[in-house]
Coordinates of C-alpha atoms in Angstrom, one line a residue:
X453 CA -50.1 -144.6 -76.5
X454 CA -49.5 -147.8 -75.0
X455 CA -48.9 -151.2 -76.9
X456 CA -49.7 -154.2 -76.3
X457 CA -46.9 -155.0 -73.7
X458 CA -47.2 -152.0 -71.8
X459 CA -50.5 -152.3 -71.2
X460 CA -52.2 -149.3 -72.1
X461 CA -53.6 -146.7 -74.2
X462 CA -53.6 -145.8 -78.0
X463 CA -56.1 -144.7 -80.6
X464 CA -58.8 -144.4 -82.3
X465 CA -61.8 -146.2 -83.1
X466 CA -65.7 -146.0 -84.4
X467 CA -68.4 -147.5 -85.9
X468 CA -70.7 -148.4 -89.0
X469 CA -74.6 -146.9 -89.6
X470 CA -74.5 -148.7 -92.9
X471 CA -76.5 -152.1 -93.0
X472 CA -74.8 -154.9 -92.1
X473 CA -72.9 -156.4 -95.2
X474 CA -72.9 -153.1 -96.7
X475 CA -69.1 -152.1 -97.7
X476 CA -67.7 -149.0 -96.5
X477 CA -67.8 -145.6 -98.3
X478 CA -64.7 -144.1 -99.0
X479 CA -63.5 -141.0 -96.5
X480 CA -63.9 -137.9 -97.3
X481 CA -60.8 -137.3 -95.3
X482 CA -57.6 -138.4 -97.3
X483 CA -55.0 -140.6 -95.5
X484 CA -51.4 -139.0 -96.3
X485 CA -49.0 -140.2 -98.5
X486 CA -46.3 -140.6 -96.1
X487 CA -45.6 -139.7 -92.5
X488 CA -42.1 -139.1 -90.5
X489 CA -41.6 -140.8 -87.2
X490 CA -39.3 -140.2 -85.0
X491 CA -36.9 -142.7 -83.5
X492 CA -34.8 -141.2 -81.7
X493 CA -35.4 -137.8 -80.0
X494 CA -35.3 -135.3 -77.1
X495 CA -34.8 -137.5 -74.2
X496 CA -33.7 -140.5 -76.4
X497 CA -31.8 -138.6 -78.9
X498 CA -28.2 -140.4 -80.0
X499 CA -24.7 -139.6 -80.1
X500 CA -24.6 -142.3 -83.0
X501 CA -25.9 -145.0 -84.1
X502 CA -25.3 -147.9 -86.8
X503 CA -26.7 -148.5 -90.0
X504 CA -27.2 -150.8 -92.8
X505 CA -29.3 -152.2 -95.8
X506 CA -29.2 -156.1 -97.8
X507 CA -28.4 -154.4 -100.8
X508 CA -26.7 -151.1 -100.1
X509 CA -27.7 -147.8 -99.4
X510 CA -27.5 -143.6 -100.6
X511 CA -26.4 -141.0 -97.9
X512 CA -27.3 -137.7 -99.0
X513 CA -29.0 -134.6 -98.9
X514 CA -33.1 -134.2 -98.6
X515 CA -34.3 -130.7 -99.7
X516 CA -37.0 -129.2 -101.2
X517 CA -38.7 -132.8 -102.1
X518 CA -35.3 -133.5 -104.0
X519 CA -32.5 -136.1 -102.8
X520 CA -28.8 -135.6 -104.0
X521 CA -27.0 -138.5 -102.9
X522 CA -23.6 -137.8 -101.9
X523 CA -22.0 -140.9 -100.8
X524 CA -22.8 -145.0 -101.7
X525 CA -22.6 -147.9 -99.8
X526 CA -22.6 -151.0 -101.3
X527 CA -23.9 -154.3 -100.2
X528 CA -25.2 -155.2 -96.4
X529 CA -21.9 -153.1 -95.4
X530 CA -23.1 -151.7 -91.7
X531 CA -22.0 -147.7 -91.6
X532 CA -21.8 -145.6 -88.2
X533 CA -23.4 -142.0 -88.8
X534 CA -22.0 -140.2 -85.0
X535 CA -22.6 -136.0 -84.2
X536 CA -19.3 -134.4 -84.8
X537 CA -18.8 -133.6 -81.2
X538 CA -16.5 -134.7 -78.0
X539 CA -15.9 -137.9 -77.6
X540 CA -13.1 -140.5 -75.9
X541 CA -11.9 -143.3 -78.6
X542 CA -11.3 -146.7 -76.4
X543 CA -10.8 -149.6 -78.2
X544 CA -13.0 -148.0 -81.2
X545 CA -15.9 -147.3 -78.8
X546 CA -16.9 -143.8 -78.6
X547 CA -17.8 -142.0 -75.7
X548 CA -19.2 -138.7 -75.5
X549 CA -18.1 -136.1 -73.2
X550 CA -18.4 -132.5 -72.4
X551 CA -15.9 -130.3 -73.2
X552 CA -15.4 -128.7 -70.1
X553 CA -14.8 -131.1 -68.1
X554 CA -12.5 -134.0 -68.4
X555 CA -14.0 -137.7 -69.5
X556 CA -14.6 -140.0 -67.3
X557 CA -12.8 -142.6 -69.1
X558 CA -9.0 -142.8 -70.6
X559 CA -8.6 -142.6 -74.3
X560 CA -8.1 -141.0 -77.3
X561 CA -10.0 -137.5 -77.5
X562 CA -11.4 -136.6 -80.4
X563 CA -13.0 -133.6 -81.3
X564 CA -15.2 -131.4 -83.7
X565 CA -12.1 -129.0 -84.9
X566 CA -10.7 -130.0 -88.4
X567 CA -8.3 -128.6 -91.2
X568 CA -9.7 -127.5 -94.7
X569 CA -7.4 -128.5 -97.1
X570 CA -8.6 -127.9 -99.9
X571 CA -12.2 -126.4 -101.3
X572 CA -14.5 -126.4 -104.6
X573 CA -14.1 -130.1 -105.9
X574 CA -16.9 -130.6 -108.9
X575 CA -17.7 -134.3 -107.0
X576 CA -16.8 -136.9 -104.6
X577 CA -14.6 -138.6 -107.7
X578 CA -12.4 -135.5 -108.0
X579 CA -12.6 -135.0 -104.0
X580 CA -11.3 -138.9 -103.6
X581 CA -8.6 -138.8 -105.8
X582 CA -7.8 -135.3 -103.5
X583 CA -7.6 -137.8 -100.9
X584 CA -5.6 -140.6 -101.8
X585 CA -2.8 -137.8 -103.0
X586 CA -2.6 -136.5 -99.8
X587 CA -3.0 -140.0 -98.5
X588 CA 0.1 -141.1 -99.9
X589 CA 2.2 -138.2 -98.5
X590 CA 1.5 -139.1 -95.0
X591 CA -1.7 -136.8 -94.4
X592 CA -5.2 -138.2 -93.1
X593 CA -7.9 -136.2 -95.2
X594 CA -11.3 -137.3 -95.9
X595 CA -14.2 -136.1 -97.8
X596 CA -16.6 -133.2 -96.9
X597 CA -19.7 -131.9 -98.0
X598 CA -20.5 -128.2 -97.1
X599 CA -22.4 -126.9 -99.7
X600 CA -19.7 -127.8 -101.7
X601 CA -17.0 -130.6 -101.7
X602 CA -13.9 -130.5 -99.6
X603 CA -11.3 -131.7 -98.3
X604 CA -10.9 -131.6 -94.5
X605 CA -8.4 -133.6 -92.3
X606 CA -8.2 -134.2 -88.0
X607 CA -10.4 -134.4 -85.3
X608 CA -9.3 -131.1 -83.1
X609 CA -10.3 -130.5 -79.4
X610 CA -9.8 -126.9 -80.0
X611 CA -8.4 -124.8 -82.6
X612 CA -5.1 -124.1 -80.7
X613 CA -4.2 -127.9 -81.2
X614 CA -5.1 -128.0 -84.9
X615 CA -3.5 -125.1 -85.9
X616 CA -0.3 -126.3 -84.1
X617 CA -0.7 -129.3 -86.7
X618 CA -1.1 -127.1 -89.7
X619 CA 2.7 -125.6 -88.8
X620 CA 4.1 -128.8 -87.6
X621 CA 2.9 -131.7 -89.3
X622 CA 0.8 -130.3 -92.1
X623 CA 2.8 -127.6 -93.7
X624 CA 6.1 -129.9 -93.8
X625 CA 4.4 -132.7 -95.9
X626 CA 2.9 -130.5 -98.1
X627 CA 4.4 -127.0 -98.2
X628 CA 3.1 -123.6 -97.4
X629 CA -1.0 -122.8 -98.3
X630 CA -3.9 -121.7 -98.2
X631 CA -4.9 -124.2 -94.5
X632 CA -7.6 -123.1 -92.9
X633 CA -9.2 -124.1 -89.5
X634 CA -12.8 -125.5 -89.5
X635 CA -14.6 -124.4 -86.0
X636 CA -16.9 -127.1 -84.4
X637 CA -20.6 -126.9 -85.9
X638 CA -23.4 -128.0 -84.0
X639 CA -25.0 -129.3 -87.1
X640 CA -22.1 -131.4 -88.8
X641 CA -22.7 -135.1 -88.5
X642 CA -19.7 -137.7 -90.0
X643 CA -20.4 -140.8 -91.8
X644 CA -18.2 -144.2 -90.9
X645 CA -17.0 -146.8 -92.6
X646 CA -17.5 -150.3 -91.4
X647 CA -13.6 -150.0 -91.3
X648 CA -13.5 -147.4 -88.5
X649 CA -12.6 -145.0 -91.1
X650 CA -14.5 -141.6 -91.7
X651 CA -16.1 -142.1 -95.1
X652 CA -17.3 -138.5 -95.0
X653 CA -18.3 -134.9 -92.8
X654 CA -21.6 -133.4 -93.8
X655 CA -22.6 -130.1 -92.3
X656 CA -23.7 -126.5 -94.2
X657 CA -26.5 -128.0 -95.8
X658 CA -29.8 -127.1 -96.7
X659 CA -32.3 -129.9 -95.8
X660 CA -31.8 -133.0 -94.0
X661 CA -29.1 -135.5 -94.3
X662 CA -30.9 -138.9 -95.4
X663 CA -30.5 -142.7 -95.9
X664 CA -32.1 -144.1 -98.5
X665 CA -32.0 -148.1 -99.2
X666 CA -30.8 -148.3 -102.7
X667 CA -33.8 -149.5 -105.1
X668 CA -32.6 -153.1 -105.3
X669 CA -33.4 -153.8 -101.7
X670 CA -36.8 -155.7 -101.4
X671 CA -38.2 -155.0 -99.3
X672 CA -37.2 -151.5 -99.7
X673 CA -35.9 -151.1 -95.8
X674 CA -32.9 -150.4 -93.4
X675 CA -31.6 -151.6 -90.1
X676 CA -30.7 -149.6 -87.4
X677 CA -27.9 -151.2 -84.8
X678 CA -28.3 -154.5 -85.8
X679 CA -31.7 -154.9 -84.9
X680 CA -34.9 -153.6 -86.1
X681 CA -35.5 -153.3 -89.6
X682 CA -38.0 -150.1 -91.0
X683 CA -39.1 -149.6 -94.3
X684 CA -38.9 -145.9 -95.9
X685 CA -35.9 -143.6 -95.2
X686 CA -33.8 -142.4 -92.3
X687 CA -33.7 -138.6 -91.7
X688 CA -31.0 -137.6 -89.4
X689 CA -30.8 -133.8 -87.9
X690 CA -29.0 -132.2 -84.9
X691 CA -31.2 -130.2 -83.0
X692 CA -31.4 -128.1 -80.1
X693 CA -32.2 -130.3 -77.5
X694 CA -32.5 -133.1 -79.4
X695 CA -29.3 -134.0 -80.5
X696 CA -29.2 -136.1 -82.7
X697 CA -32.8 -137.0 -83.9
X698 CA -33.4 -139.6 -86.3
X699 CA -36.6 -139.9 -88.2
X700 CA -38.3 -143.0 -90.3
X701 CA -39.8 -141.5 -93.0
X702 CA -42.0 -143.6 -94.9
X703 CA -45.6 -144.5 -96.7
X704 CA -48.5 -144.0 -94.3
X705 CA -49.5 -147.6 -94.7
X706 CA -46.5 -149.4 -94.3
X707 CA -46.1 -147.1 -91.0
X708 CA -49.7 -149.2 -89.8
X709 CA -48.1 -152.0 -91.1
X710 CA -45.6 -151.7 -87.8
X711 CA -48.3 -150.3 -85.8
X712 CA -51.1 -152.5 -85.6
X713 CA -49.3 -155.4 -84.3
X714 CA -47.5 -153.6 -81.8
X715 CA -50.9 -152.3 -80.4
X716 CA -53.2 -155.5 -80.6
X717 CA -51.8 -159.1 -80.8
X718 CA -51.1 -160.5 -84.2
X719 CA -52.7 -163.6 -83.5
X720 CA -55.8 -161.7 -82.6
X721 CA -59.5 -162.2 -84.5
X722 CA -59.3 -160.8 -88.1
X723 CA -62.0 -158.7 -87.3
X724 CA -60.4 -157.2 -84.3
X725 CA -57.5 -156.3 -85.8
X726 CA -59.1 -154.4 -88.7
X727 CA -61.0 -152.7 -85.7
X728 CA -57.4 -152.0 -84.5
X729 CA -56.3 -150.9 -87.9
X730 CA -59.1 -148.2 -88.3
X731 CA -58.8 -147.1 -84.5
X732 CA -55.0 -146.6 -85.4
X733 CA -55.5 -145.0 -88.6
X734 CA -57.9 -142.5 -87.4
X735 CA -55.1 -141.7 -84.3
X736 CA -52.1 -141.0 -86.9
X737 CA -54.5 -138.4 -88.4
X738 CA -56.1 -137.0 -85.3
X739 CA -52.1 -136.6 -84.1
X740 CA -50.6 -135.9 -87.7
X741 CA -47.6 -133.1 -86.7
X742 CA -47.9 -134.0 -82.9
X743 CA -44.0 -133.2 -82.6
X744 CA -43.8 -130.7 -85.1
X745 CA -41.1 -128.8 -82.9
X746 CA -38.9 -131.8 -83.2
X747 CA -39.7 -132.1 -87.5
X748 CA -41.9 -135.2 -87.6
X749 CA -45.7 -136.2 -87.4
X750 CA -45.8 -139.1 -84.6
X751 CA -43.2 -140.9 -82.2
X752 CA -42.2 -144.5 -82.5
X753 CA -43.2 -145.3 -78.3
X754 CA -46.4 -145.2 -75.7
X755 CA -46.6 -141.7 -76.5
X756 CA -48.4 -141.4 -79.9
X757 CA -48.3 -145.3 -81.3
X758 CA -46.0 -148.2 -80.4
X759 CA -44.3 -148.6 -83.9
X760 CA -41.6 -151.8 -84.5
X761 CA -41.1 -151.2 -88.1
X762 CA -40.8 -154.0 -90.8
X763 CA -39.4 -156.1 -87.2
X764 CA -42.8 -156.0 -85.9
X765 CA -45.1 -157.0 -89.1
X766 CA -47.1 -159.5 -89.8
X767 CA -49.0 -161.0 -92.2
X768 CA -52.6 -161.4 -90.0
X769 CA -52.3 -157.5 -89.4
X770 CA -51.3 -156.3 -92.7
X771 CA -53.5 -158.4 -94.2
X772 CA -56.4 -155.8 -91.5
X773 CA -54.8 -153.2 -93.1
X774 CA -54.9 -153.4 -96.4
X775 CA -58.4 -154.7 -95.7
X776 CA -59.5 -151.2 -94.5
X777 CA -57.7 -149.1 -97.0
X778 CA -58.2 -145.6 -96.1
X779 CA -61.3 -146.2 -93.7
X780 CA -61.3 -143.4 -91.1
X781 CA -63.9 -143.3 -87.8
X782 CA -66.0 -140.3 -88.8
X783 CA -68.6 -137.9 -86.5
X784 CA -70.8 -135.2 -88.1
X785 CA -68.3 -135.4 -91.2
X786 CA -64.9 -135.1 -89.7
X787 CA -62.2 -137.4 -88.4
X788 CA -63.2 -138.6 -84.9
X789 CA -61.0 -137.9 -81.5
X790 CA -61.2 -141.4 -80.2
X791 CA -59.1 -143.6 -77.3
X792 CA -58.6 -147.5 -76.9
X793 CA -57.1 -149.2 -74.0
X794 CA -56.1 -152.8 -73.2
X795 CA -59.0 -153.4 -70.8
X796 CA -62.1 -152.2 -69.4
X797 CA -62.6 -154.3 -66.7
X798 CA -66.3 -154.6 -67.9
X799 CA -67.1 -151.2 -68.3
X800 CA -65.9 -148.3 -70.5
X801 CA -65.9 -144.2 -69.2
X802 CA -66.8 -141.4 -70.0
X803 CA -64.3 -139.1 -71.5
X804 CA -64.6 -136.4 -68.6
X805 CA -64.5 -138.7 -66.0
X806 CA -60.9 -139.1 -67.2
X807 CA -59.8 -135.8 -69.3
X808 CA -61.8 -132.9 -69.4
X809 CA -63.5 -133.2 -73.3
X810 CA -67.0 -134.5 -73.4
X811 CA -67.2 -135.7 -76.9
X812 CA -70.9 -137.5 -77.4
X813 CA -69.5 -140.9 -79.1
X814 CA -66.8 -141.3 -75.7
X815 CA -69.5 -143.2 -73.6
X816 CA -69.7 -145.7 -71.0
X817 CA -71.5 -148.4 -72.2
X818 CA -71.1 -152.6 -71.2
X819 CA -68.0 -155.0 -72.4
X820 CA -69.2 -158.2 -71.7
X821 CA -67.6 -159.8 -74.2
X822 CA -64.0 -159.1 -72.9
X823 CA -62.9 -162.3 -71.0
X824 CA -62.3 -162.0 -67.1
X825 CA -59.5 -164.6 -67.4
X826 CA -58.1 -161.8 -69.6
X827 CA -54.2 -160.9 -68.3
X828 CA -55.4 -157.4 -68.2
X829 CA -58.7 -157.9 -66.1
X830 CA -58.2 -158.1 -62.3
X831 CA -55.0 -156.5 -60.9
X832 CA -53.1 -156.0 -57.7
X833 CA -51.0 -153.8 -56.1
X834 CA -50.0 -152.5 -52.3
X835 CA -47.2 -149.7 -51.8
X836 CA -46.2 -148.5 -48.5
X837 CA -46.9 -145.3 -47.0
X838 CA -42.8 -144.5 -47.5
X839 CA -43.2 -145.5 -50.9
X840 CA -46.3 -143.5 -51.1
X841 CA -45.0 -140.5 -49.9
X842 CA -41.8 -140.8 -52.2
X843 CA -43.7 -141.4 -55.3
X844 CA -45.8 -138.2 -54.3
X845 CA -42.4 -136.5 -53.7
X846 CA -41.4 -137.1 -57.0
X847 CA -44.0 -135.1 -58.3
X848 CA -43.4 -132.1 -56.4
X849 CA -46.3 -133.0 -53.6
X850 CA -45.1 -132.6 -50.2
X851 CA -48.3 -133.9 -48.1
X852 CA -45.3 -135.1 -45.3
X853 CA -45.9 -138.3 -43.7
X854 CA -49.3 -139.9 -44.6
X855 CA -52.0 -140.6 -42.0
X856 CA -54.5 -142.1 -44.6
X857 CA -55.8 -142.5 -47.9
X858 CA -58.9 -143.0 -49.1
X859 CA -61.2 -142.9 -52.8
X860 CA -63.8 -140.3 -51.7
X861 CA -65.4 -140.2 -55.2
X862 CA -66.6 -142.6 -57.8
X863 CA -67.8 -142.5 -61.3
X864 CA -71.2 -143.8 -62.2
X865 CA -68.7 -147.0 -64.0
X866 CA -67.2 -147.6 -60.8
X867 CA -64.0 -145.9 -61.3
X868 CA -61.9 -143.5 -58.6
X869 CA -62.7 -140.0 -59.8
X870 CA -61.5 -138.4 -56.7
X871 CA -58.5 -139.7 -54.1
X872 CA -57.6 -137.8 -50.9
X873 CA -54.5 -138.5 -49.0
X874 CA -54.0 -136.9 -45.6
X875 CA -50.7 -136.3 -44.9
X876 CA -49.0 -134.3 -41.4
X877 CA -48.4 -131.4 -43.7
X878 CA -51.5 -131.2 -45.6
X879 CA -54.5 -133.0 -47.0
X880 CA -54.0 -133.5 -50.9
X881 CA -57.0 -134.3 -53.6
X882 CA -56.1 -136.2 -56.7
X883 CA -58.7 -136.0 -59.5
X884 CA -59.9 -137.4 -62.7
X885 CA -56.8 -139.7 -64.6
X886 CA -54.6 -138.3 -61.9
X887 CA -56.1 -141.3 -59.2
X888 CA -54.5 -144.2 -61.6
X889 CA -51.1 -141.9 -62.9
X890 CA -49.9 -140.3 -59.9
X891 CA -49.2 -144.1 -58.5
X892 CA -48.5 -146.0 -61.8
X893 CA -52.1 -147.9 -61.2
X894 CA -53.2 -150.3 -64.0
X895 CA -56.6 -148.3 -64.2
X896 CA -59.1 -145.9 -62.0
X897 CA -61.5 -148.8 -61.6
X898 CA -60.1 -150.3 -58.3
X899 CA -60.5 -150.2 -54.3
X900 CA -58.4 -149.2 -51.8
X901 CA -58.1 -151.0 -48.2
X902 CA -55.3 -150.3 -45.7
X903 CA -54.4 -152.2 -42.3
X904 CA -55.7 -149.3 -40.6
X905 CA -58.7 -148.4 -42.1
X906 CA -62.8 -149.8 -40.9
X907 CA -65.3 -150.7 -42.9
X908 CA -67.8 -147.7 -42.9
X909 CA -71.5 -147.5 -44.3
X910 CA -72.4 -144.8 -46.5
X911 CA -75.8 -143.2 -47.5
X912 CA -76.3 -145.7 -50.6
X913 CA -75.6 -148.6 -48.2
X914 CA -72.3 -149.5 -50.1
X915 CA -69.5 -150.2 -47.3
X916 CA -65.8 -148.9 -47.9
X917 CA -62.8 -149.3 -46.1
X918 CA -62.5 -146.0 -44.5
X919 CA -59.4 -144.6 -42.9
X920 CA -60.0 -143.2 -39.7
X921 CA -57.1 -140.7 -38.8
X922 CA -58.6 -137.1 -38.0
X923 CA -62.0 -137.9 -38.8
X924 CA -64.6 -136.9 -36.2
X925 CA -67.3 -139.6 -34.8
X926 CA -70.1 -139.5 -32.8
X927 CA -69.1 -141.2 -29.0
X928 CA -71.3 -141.3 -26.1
X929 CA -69.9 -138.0 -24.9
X930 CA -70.5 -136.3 -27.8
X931 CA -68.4 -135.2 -31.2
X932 CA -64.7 -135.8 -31.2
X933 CA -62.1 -135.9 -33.6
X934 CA -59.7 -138.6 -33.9
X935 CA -56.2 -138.5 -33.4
X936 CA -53.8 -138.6 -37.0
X937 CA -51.6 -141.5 -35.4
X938 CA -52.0 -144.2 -32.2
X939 CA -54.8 -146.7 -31.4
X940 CA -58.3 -146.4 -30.7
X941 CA -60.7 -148.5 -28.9
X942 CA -64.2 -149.5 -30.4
X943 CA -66.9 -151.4 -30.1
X944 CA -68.7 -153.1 -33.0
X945 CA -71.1 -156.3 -33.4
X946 CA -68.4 -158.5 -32.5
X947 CA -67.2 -156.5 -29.9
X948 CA -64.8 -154.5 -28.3
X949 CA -61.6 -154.1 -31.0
X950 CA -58.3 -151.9 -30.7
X951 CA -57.8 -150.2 -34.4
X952 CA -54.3 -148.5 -35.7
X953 CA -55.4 -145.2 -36.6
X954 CA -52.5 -144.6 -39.3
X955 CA -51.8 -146.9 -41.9
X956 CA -48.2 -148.3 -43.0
X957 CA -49.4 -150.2 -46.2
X958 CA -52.7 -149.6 -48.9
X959 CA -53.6 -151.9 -51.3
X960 CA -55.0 -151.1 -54.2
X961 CA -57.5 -153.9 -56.1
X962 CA -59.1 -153.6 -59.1
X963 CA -59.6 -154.2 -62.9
X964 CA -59.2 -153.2 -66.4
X965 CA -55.9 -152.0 -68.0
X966 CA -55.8 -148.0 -69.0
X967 CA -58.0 -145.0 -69.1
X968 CA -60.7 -147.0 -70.2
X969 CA -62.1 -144.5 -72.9
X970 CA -62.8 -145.4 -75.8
X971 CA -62.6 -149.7 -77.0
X972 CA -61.2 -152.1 -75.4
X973 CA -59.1 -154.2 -77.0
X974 CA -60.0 -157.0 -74.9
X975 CA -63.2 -156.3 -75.5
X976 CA -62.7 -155.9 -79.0
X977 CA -61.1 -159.1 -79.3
X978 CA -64.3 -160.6 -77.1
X979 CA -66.8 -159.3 -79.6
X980 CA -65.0 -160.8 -82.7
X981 CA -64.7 -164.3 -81.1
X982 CA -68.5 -163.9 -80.5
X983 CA -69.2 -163.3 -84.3
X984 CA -69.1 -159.6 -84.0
X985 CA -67.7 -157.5 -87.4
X986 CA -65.1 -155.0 -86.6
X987 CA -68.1 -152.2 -87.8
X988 CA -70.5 -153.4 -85.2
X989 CA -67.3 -153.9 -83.0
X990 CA -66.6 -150.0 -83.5
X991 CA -70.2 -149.4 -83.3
X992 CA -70.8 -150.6 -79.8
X993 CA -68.0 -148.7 -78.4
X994 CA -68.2 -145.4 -80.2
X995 CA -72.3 -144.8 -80.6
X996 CA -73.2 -142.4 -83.0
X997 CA -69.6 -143.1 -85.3
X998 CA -69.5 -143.9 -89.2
X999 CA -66.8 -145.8 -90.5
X1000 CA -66.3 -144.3 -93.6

């Protein structure tokens, strides 16, 4: 769903049959204790990334609901976790690269082939002091965790090169034994020391590797390159197509902690944000295990909820929160499927005119409240026909080179239910939230002119700006179809006019911000300045909804 700076859509929301002042009975549906968002995944998925905590941090191993931390790190220390996989090392930056074929930049290549040197150490003490023996007779080794501790050393490109180690480098420091070669693993994942040097491999295990700030930190959170800060764990995994993934997993309220002010302005009324908070908490339930294929509940971007962690809280919107502990917008007993979007642009949809569902609380009803010197109320844009065409391309729609374009279908709200574009190749239909995707529009309520199109009269007396390639008109000799490109002459009250029957630019001009199902957050925020509780808020938009 989209945040606030995007735009557009997100969650949830409902309403209050209680009398006014009366407080809120508590759900029947039970918020969960925590929830697992994903960070990075799929698409976004990492190579590596940093990591750090104010007071130090636990890496270990997640399974079963029980953590076995392998591996401390003490103090604000910043550690990299990076996929045991190809890279180039150039001037310690580390640049992935597929095996076969060469890199596209010079450096040192490291790989995901090591050297066991050594196998069944009781603990990381007994495997350290491993180490720093072999340290001190000239061989690199490092801890690893398969299972059981190790101790590995080298970072192979194949098994060729680090078996050629084991006879010249490895078996003259330290005699004849029992060496054997560890193949890549498309699960292992090595930990880094602020230092550049490999604190520890981790692969063979059963759960999920995890970070855990250590219990000193308050708050209890992590920062991820630099930057944002979350609260909870980290969960990191390499999967199939989503290599690596790295989850936040923490309490479900401190996850709306980050989420509400990343949907609604902080600043906002009180009363519209703890609207926001129980359209947002009803969402994360509705979409609870949404990306269940990847191992969490809900995504950190537009997708599900805009989610900045502990970076994006504040006190105005934790505060709505905690104020609407475990209130959930109910219909007919159960958790309500419910939308918001940024804007209306004075009038919400139904839910088929957009989607197919036609839920009985996802109504069009008024938003006069919402503010029409809003950012999100009246919009712009105009594309050319080559831009058209190419966007349309994109899709896998070859209509060829467009003749015209028209809205031949509105909702009772106002809004484009139905655009046709008339290309050389074919005549195309685009229906339903297709007329405001397909072209990246701000919302379905808008109107489309074009330097080649004529105003045209229809049955209810509305005029719209009609394009006029291959249409057929009456003339005085009878029916005839126009041509799909040229001029033609006509006359009108002002005259005799030459038109351009096919059209190089459209302009599309209208309002709102989103699908337009559901509250408007504009709205929202209109309704609370007016003196409006965020139950009667959630009332008006949602009709037939209990907050409960």
């Amino acid at each position: 769903m989209k945040g606030i700076k995007h735009g557009i859509v997100a969650a949830a929301v409902a309403l209050l049959l209680a009398v006014s002042g009366m407080p809120p009975a508590k759900a029947a549906v039970q918020s969960p204790q925590s929830v697992r968002i994903g960070l990075f995944y799929k698409t976004t998925a990492v190579a590596g990334f940093d990591v750090n905590a104010d007071k130090g941090m636990q890496i270990g191993i997640n399974a079963n609901n029980a953590f076995n931390s392998l591996y401390e790190v003490t103090g604000s220390e910043v550690v990299t976790i990076r996929k045991d996989a190809y890279f180039v090392k150039n001037n310690g930056v580390y640049t992935e690269y597929n095996p076969q074929s060469q890199p596209s930049s010079p450096g040192e290549k490291v790989g995901p082939v090591h050297i066991r040197l050594g196998k069944g150490f009781s603990d990381l003490n007994a495997v350290l002091a491993q180490v720093a023996a072999l340290k001190l007779k000239g061989v690199a080794a490092y801890p690893a965790y398969a299972g059981a501790w190790e101790v590995w050393t080298g970072f192979y490109t194949d098994s060729g090169q680090a078996q050629s180690d084991i006879t010249n480098n490895i078996e003259k420091k330290l005699g004849a034994g029992a060496y054997e070669v560890a193949q890549s693993s498309a699960t292992r994942i090595a930990v880094y020391k602020s230092t550049g040097e490999i604190a520890l491999l981790l692969d063979g295990v059963s759960g999920a590797v995890q970070i855990r700030p250590k219990q000193e930190n308050n708050p209890y959170a992590f920062r991820i390159n630099r930057d944002k800060k979350y609260r909870g764990d980290l969960e990191i995994k390499r999967l199939t197509g989503s290599d690596m993934t790295v989850v936040n997993v923490l309490p479900f309220d401190q996850y709306l902690y980050g989420v509400v002010p990343s949907e609604m302005e902080s600043y906002s009324h009180a009363e519209a944000l703890k609207a926001q908070a129980v359209a947002s908490r009803t969402y994360a339930i509705n979409s609870m295990g949404k990306h269940n294929d990847t191992g969490f509940d809900l995504c950190a971007t537009t997708h599900c909820h805009v989610y900045n962690g502990l970076s994006g809280e504040a006190q105005t919107s934790t505060k709505a929160v905690d104020d609407t502990k475990g209130q959930l917008v109910m219909y007919n007993g159960k958790v309500a499927s419910v939308f918001y979007s940024a804007s209306s642009g004075g009038k919400t949809e139904y839910s088929y005119n957009v989607w197919t569902a036609n839920l009985p609380y996802l109504v069009s009803v008024e938003d006069k409240y919402e503010l029409t010197t809003s950012s999100h109320y009246y919009w712009e844009k105009t594309f050319t026909a080559a831009q058209l065409k190419s966007t349309l391309l994109s899709k896998g729609i070859d209509v060829g080179d467009i003749q015209g374009m028209e809205v031949t279908k509105y909702t009772e709200s106002g809004r484009a239910s139905e655009l046709t574009i008339t290309g050389t190749k074919k005549k195309q239909v685009i229906t339903k939230e297709a007329t405001r995707t397909t072209f990246g529009l701000n919302s379905q309520m808008y109107s489309l002119t074009s330097n080649a199109g004529i105003p045209v009269r229809g049955d209810a007396g509305t005029v719209v700006n009609t394009s006029i390639a291959s249409k057929s008109i009456m003339t005085a000799t009878g029916l005839k179809t126009i041509p799909s490109a040229g001029n033609i002459s006509v006359i009108g009250a002002e005259g005799k006019k030459t038109l351009t029957i096919t059209s190089d630019a459209y302009t599309f001009k209208g309002k709102g911000w989103g699908h337009g199902v559901g509250m408007s957050q504009e709205g929202a925020k209109g309704m609370a300045n007016a003196g409006f509780t965020y139950d009667k808020i959630l009332k008006h938009y949602f009709p037939g909804t209990t907050v409960e």
